[in-house]
Coordinates of N, CA and C in Angstrom, one line a residue:
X1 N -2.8 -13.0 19.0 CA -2.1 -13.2 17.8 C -2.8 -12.5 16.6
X2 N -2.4 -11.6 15.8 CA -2.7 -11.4 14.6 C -2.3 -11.5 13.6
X3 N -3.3 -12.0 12.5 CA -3.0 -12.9 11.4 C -3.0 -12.0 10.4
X4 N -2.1 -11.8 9.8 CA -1.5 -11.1 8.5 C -1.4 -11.5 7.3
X5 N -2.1 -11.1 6.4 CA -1.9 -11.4 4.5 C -1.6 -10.6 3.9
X6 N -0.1 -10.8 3.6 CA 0.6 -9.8 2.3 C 0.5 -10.2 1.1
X7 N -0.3 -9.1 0.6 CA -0.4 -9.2 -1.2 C 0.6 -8.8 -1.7
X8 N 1.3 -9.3 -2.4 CA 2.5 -8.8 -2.6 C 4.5 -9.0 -2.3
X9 N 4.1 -10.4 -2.2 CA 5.8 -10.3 -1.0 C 6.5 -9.9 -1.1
X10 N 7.0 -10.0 -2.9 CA 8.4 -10.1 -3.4 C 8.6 -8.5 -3.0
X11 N 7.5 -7.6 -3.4 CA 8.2 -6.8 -3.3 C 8.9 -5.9 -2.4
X12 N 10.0 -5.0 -2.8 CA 11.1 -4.5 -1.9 C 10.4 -4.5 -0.4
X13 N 9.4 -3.1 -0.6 CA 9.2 -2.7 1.2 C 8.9 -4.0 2.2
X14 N 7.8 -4.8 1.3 CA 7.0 -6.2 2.0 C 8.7 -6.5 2.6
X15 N 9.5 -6.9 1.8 CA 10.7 -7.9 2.3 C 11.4 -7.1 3.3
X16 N 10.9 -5.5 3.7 CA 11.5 -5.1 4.5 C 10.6 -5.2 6.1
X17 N 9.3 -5.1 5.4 CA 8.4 -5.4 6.6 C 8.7 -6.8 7.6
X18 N 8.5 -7.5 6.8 CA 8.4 -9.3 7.1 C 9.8 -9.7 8.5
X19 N 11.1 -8.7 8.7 CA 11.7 -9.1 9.5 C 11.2 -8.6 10.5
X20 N 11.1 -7.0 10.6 CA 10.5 -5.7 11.4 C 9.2 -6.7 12.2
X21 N 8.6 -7.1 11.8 CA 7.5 -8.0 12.7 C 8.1 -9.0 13.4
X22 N 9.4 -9.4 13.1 CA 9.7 -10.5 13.8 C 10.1 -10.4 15.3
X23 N 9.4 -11.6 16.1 CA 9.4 -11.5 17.6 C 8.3 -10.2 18.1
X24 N 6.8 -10.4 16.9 CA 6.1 -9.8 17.7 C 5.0 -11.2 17.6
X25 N 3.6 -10.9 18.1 CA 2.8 -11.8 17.8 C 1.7 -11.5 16.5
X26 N 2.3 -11.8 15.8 CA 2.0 -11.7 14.4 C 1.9 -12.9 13.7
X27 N 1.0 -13.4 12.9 CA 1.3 -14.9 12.2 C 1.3 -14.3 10.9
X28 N 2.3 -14.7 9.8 CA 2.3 -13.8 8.9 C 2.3 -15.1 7.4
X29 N 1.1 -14.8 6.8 CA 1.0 -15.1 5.8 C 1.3 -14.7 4.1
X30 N 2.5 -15.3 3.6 CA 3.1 -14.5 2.5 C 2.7 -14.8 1.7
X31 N 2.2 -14.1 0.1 CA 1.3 -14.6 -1.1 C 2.3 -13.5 -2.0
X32 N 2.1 -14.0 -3.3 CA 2.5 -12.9 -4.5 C 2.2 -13.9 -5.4
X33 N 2.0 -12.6 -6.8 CA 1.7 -13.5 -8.3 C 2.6 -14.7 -8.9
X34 N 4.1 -14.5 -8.4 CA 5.1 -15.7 -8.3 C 5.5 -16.0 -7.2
X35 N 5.0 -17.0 -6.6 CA 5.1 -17.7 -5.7 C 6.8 -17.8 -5.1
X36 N 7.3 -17.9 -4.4 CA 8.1 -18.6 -3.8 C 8.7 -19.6 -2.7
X37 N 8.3 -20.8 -3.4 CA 8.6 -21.4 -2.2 C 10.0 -21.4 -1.2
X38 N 10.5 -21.3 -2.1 CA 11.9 -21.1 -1.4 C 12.0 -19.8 0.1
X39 N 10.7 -19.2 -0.3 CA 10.9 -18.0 0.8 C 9.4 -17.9 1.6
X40 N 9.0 -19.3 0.9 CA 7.8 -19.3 1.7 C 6.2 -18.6 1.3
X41 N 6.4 -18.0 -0.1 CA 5.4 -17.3 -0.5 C 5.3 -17.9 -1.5
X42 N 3.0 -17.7 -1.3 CA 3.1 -19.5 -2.2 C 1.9 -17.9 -3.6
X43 N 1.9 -18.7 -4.0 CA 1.1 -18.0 -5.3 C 0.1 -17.5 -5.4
X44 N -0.6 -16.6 -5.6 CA -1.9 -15.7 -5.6 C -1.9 -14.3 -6.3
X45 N -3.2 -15.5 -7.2 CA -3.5 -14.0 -7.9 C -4.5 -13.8 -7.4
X46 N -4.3 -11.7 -7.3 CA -5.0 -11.5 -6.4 C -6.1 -10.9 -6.8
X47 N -6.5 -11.0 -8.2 CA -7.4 -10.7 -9.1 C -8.6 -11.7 -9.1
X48 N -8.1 -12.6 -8.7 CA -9.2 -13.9 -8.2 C -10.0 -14.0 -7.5
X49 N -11.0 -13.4 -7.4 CA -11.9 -13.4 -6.0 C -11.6 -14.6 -5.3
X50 N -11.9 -15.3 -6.1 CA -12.7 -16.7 -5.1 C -11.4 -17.3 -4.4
X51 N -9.9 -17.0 -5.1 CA -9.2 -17.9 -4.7 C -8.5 -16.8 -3.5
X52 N -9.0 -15.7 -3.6 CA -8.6 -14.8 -2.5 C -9.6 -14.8 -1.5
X53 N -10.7 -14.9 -1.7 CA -11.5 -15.1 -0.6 C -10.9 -16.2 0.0
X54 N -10.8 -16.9 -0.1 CA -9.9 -18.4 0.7 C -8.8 -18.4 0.9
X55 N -8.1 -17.1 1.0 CA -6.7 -17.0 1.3 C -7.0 -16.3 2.8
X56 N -8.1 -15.4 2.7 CA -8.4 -14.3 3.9 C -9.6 -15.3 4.8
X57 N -9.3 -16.6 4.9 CA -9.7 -17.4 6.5 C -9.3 -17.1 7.5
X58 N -9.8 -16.7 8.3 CA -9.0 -16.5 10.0 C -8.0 -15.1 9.4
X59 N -8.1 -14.2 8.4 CA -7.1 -13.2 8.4 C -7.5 -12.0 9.2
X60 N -7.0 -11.3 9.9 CA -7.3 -10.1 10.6 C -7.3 -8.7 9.8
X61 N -5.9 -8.7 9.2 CA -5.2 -7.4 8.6 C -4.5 -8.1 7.3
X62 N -4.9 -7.1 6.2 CA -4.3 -7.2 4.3 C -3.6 -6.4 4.6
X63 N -2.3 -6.6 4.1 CA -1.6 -5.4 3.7 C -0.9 -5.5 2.1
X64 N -1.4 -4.6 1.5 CA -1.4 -5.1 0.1 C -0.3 -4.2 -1.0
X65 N 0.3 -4.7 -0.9 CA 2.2 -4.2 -1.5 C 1.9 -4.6 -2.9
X66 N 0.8 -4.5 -3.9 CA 0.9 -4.8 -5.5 C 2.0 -4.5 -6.8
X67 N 1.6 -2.7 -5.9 CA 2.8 -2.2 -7.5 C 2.6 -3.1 -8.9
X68 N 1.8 -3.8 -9.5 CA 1.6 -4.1 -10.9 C 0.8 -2.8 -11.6
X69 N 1.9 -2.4 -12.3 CA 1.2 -1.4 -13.2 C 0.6 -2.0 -14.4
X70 N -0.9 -1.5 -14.2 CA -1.5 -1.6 -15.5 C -3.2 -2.6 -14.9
X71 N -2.6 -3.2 -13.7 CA -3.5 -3.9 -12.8 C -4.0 -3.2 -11.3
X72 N -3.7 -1.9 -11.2 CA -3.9 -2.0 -9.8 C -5.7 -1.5 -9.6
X73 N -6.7 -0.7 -10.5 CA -7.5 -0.4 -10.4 C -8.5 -2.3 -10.2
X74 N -8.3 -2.9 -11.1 CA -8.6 -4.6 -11.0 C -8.1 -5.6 -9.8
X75 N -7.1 -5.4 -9.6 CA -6.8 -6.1 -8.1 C -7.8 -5.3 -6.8
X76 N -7.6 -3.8 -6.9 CA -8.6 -3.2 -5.6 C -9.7 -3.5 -6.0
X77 N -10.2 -3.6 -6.6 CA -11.6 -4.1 -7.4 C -12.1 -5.9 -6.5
X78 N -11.3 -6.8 -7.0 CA -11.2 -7.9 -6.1 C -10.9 -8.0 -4.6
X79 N -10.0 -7.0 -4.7 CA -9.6 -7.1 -3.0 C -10.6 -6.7 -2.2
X80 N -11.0 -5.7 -2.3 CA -12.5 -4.9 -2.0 C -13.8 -6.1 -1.3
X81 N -14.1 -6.7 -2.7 CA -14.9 -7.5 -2.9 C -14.8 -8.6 -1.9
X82 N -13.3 -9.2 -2.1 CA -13.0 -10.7 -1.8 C -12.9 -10.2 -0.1
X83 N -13.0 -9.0 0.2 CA -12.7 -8.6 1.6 C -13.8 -8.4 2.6
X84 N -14.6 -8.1 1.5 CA -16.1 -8.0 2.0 C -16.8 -9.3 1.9
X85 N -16.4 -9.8 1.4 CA -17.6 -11.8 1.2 C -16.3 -12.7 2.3
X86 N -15.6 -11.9 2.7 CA -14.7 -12.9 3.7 C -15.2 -12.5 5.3
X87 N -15.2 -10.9 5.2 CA -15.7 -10.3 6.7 C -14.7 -10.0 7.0
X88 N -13.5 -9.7 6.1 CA -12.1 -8.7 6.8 C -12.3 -7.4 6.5
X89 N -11.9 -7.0 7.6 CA -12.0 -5.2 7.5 C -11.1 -4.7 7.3
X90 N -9.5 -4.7 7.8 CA -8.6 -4.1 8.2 C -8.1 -4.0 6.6
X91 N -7.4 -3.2 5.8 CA -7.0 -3.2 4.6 C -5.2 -2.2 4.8
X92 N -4.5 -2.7 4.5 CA -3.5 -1.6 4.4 C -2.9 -1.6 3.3
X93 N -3.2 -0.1 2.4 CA -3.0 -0.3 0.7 C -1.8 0.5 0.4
X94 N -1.0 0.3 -0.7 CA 0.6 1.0 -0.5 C -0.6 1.4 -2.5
X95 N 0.3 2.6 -2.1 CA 0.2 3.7 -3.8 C 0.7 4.3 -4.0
X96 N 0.5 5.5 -4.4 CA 2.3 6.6 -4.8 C 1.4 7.8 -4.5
X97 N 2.2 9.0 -4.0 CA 1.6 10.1 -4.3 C 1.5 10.5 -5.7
X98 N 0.4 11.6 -5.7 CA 0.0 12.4 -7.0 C -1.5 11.4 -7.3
X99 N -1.9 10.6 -6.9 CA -3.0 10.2 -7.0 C -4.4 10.7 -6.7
X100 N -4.5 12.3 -6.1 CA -5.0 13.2 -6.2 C -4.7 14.1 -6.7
X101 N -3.9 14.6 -7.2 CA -3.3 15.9 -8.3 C -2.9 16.2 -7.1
X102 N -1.9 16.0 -6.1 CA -1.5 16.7 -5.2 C -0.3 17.2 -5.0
X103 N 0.6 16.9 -6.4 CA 2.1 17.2 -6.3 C 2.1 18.8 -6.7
X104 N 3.5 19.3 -6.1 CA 3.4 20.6 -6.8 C 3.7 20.3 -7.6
X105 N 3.1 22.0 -8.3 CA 3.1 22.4 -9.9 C 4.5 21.3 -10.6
X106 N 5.5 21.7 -10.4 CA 7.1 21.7 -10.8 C 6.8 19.8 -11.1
X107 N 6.4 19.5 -9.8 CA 6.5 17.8 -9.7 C 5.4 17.0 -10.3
X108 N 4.7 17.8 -10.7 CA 3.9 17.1 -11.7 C 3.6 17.2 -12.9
X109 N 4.1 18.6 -13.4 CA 4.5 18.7 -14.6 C 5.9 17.6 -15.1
X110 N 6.9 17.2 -14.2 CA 7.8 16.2 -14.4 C 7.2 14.8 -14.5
X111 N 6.4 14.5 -13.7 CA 5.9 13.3 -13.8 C 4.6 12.6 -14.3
X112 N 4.1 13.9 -14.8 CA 2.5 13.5 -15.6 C 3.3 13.2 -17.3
X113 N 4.4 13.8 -17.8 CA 4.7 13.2 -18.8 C 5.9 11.8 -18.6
X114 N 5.9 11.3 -17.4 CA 6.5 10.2 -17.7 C 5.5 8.5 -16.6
X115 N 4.3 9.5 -16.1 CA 3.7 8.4 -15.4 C 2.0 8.7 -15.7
X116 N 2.0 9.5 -16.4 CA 0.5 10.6 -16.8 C 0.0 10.6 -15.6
X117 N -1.9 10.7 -16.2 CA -2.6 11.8 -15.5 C -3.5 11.2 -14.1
X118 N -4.2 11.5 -13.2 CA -4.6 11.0 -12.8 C -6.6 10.5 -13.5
X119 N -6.7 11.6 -14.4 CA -8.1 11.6 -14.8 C -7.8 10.4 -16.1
X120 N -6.9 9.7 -16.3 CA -6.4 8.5 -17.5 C -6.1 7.3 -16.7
X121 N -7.3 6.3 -16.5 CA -6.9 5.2 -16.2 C -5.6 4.7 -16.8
X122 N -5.3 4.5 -18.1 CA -4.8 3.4 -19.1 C -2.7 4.3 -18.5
X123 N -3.2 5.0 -17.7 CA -1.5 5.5 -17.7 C -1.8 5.1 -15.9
X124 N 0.2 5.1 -15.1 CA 0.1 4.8 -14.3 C -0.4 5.3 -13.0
X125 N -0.5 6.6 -13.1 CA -1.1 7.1 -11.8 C -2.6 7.2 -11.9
X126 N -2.7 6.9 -13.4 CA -4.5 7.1 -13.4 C -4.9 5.9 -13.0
X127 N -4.4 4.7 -12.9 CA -4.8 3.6 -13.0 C -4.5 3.2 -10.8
X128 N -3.6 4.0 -10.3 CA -3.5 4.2 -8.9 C -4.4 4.9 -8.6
X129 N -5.0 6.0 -9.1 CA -5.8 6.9 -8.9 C -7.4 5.9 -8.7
X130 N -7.4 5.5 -10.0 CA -8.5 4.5 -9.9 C -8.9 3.3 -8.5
X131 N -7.6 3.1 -8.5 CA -7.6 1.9 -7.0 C -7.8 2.3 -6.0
X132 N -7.3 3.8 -6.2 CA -7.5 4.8 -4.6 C -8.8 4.6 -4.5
X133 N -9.7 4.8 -5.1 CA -10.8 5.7 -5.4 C -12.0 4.5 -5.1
X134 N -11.6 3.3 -5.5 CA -12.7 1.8 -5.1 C -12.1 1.5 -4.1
X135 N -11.3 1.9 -3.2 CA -11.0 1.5 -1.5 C -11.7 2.1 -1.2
X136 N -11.5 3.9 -1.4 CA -12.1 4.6 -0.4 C -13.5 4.3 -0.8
X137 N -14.1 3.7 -1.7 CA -15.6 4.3 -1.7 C -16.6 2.3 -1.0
X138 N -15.4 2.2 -0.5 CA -15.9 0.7 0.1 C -16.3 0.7 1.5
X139 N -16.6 -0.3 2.1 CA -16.5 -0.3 3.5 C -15.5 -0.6 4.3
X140 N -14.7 -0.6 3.8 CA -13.1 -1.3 4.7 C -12.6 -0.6 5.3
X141 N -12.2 -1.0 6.4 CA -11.4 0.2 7.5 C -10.2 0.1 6.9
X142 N -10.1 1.1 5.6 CA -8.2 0.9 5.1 C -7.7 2.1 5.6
X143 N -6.2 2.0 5.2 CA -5.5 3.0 5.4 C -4.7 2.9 4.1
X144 N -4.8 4.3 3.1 CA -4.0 4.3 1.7 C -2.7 4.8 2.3
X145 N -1.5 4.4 2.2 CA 0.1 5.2 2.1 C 0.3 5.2 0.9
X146 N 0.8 6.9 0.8 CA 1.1 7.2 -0.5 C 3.1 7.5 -0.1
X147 N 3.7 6.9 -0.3 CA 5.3 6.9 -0.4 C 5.4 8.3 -1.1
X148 N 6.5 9.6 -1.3 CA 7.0 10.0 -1.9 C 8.1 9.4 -2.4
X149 N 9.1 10.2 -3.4 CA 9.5 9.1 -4.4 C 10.1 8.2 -3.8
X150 N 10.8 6.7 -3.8 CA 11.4 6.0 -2.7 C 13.0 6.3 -3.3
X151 N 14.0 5.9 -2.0 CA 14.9 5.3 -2.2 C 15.4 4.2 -2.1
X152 N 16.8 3.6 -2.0 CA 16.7 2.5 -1.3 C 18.0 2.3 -0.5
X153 N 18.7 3.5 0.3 CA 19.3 3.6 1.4 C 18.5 3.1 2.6
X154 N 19.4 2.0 3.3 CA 18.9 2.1 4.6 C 19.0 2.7 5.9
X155 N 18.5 3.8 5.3 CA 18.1 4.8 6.6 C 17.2 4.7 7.2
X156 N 16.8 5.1 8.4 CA 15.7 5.2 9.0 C 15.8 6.9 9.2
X157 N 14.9 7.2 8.4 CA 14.6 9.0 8.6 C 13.5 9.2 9.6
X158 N 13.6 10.7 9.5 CA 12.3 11.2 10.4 C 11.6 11.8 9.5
X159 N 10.1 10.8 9.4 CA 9.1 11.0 8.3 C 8.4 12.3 8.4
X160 N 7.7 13.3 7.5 CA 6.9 13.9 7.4 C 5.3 13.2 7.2
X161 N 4.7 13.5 7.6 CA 3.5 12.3 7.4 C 2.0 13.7 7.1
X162 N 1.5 13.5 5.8 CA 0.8 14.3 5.6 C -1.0 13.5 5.5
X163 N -2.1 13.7 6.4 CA -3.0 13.2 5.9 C -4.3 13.8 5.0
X164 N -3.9 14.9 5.0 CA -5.1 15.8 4.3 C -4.8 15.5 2.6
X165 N -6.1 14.9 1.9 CA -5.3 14.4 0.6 C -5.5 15.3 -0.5
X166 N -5.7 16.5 -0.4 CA -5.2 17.4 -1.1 C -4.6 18.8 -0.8
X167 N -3.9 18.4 0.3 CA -2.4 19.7 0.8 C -1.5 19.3 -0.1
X168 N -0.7 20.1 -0.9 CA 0.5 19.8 -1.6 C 1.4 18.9 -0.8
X169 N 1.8 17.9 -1.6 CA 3.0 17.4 -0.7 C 4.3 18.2 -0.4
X170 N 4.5 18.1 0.7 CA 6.3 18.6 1.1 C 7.2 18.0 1.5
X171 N 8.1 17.8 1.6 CA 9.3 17.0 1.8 C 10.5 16.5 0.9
X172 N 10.8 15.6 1.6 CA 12.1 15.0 0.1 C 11.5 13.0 0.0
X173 N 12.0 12.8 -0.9 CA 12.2 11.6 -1.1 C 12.7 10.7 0.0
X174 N 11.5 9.3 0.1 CA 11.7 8.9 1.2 C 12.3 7.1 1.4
X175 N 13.1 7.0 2.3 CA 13.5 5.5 1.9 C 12.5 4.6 2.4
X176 N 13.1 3.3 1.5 CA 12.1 2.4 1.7 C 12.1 1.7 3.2
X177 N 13.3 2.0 3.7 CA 13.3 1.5 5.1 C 12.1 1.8 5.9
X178 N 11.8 3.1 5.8 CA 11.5 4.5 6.9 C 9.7 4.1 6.2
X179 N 9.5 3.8 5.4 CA 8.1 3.4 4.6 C 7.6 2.4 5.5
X180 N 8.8 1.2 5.1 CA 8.0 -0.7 6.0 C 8.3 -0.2 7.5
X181 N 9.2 0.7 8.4 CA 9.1 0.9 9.2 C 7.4 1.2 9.9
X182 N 6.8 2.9 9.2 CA 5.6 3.1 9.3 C 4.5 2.3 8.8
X183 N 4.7 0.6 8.2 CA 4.1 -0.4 7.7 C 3.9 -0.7 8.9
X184 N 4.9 -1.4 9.8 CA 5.0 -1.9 10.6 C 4.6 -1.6 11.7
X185 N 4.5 -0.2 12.3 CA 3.9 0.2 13.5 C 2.3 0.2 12.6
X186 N 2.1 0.6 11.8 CA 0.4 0.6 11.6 C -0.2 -0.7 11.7
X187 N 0.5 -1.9 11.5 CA 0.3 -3.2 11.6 C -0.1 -3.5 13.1
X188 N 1.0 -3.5 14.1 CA 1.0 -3.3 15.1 C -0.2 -2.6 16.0
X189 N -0.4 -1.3 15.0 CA -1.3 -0.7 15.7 C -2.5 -0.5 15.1
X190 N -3.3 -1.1 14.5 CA -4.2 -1.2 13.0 C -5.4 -0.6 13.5
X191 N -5.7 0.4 14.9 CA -6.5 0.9 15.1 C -6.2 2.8 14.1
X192 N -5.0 2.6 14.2 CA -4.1 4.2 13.6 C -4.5 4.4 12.3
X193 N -4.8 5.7 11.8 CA -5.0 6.1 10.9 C -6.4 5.2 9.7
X194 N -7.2 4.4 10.3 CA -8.4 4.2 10.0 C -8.8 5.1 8.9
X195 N -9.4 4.8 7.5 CA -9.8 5.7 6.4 C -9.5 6.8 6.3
X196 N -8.3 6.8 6.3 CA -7.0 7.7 6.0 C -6.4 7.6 5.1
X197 N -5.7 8.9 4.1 CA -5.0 8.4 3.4 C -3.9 8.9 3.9
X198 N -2.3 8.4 3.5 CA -1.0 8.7 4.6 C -0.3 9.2 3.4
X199 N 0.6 10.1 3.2 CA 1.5 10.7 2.7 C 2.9 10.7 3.3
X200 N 4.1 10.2 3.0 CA 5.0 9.7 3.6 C 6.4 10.6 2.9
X201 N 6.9 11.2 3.6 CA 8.3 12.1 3.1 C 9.6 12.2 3.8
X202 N 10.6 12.2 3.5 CA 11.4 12.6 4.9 C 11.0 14.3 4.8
X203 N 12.0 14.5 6.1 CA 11.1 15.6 6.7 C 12.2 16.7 6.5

């Protein structure tokens, strides 16, 4: 049985993950900044060390679905930490592409004036850029997925999956189905893509 803690529940992909595991042996532990009991996900902030260190008892695999802009360099900062004073290794971190200057020219000139730079914490890819950047320089056996832009048709596409993290990205825009799907087999298979960073497209 492997024990799972989602940082993150409410959000979209996690809620697409959470059934996709169902009927495997998975024990799945749901957390986010607003709790929901109603769905079973109880409260954690995950900026807390201490109260995250005590969430990750008996945990195997994080998979950490944040998306709070403006906090994600500070959550990896904790998660990192609270991951290492627990003895969990497995990390699975969701981010966006362009978090290495990797978009083309065309797509980043569109989105550095509406999401800025990666060398500017205080804007949003700089501040993803930043989170990248204290995973990879930790000990944790993570795996970063960088999503191209999402949709939210439920399709299941056939992904382009790029790991070299500064090849331009290629592809199109990818749904969120086809994302928690490749959530879900890396869960499953949490030996895959080990200190990798994943690039996700349709193809």
């Amino acid at each position: 049985m492997t024990k799972l803690l989602i940082l993150g529940a409410n959000g979209q992909i996690a809620k697409l993950v959470v059934p996709m595991l169902a009927n495997t042996l998975t024990e799945i532990k749901l957390t986010s900044l607003h709790g929901r009991p109603d769905k079973n996900i109880k409260s954690l902030d995950a900026t807390n060390e201490n109260t995250l260190a005590q969430a990750l008892k008996d945990i195997d695999i994080v998979y950490a679905n944040i998306g709070a802009e403006g906090r994600q360099k500070v959550v990896a900062n904790s998660v990192v930490n609270a991951m290492h004073a627990a003895g969990v290794k497995r990390l699975i971190w969701i981010a966006t592409i362009g978090v290495y200057d990797e978009l083309p020219d065309k797509t980043r000139d569109i989105w550095s004036n509406v999401l800025g730079t990666v060398n500017n914490e205080n804007t949003y890819i700089g501040d993803q850029a930043a989170a990248v950047a204290r995973i990879e320089a930790s000990q944790l056996d993570y795996t970063i997925i960088r999503p191209n832009e999402l949709l939210d048709d439920n399709v299941m596409q056939q992904v382009n999956i790029q790991t070299d993290r500064h090849e331009k990205i290629v592809g199109n825009p990818v749904t969120r189905t086809s994302v928690a799907e490749f959530i879900t087999k890396l869960i499953l298979n949490p030996t895959d893509y080990i200190k990798q960073s994943v690039a996700l497209s349709e193809k």
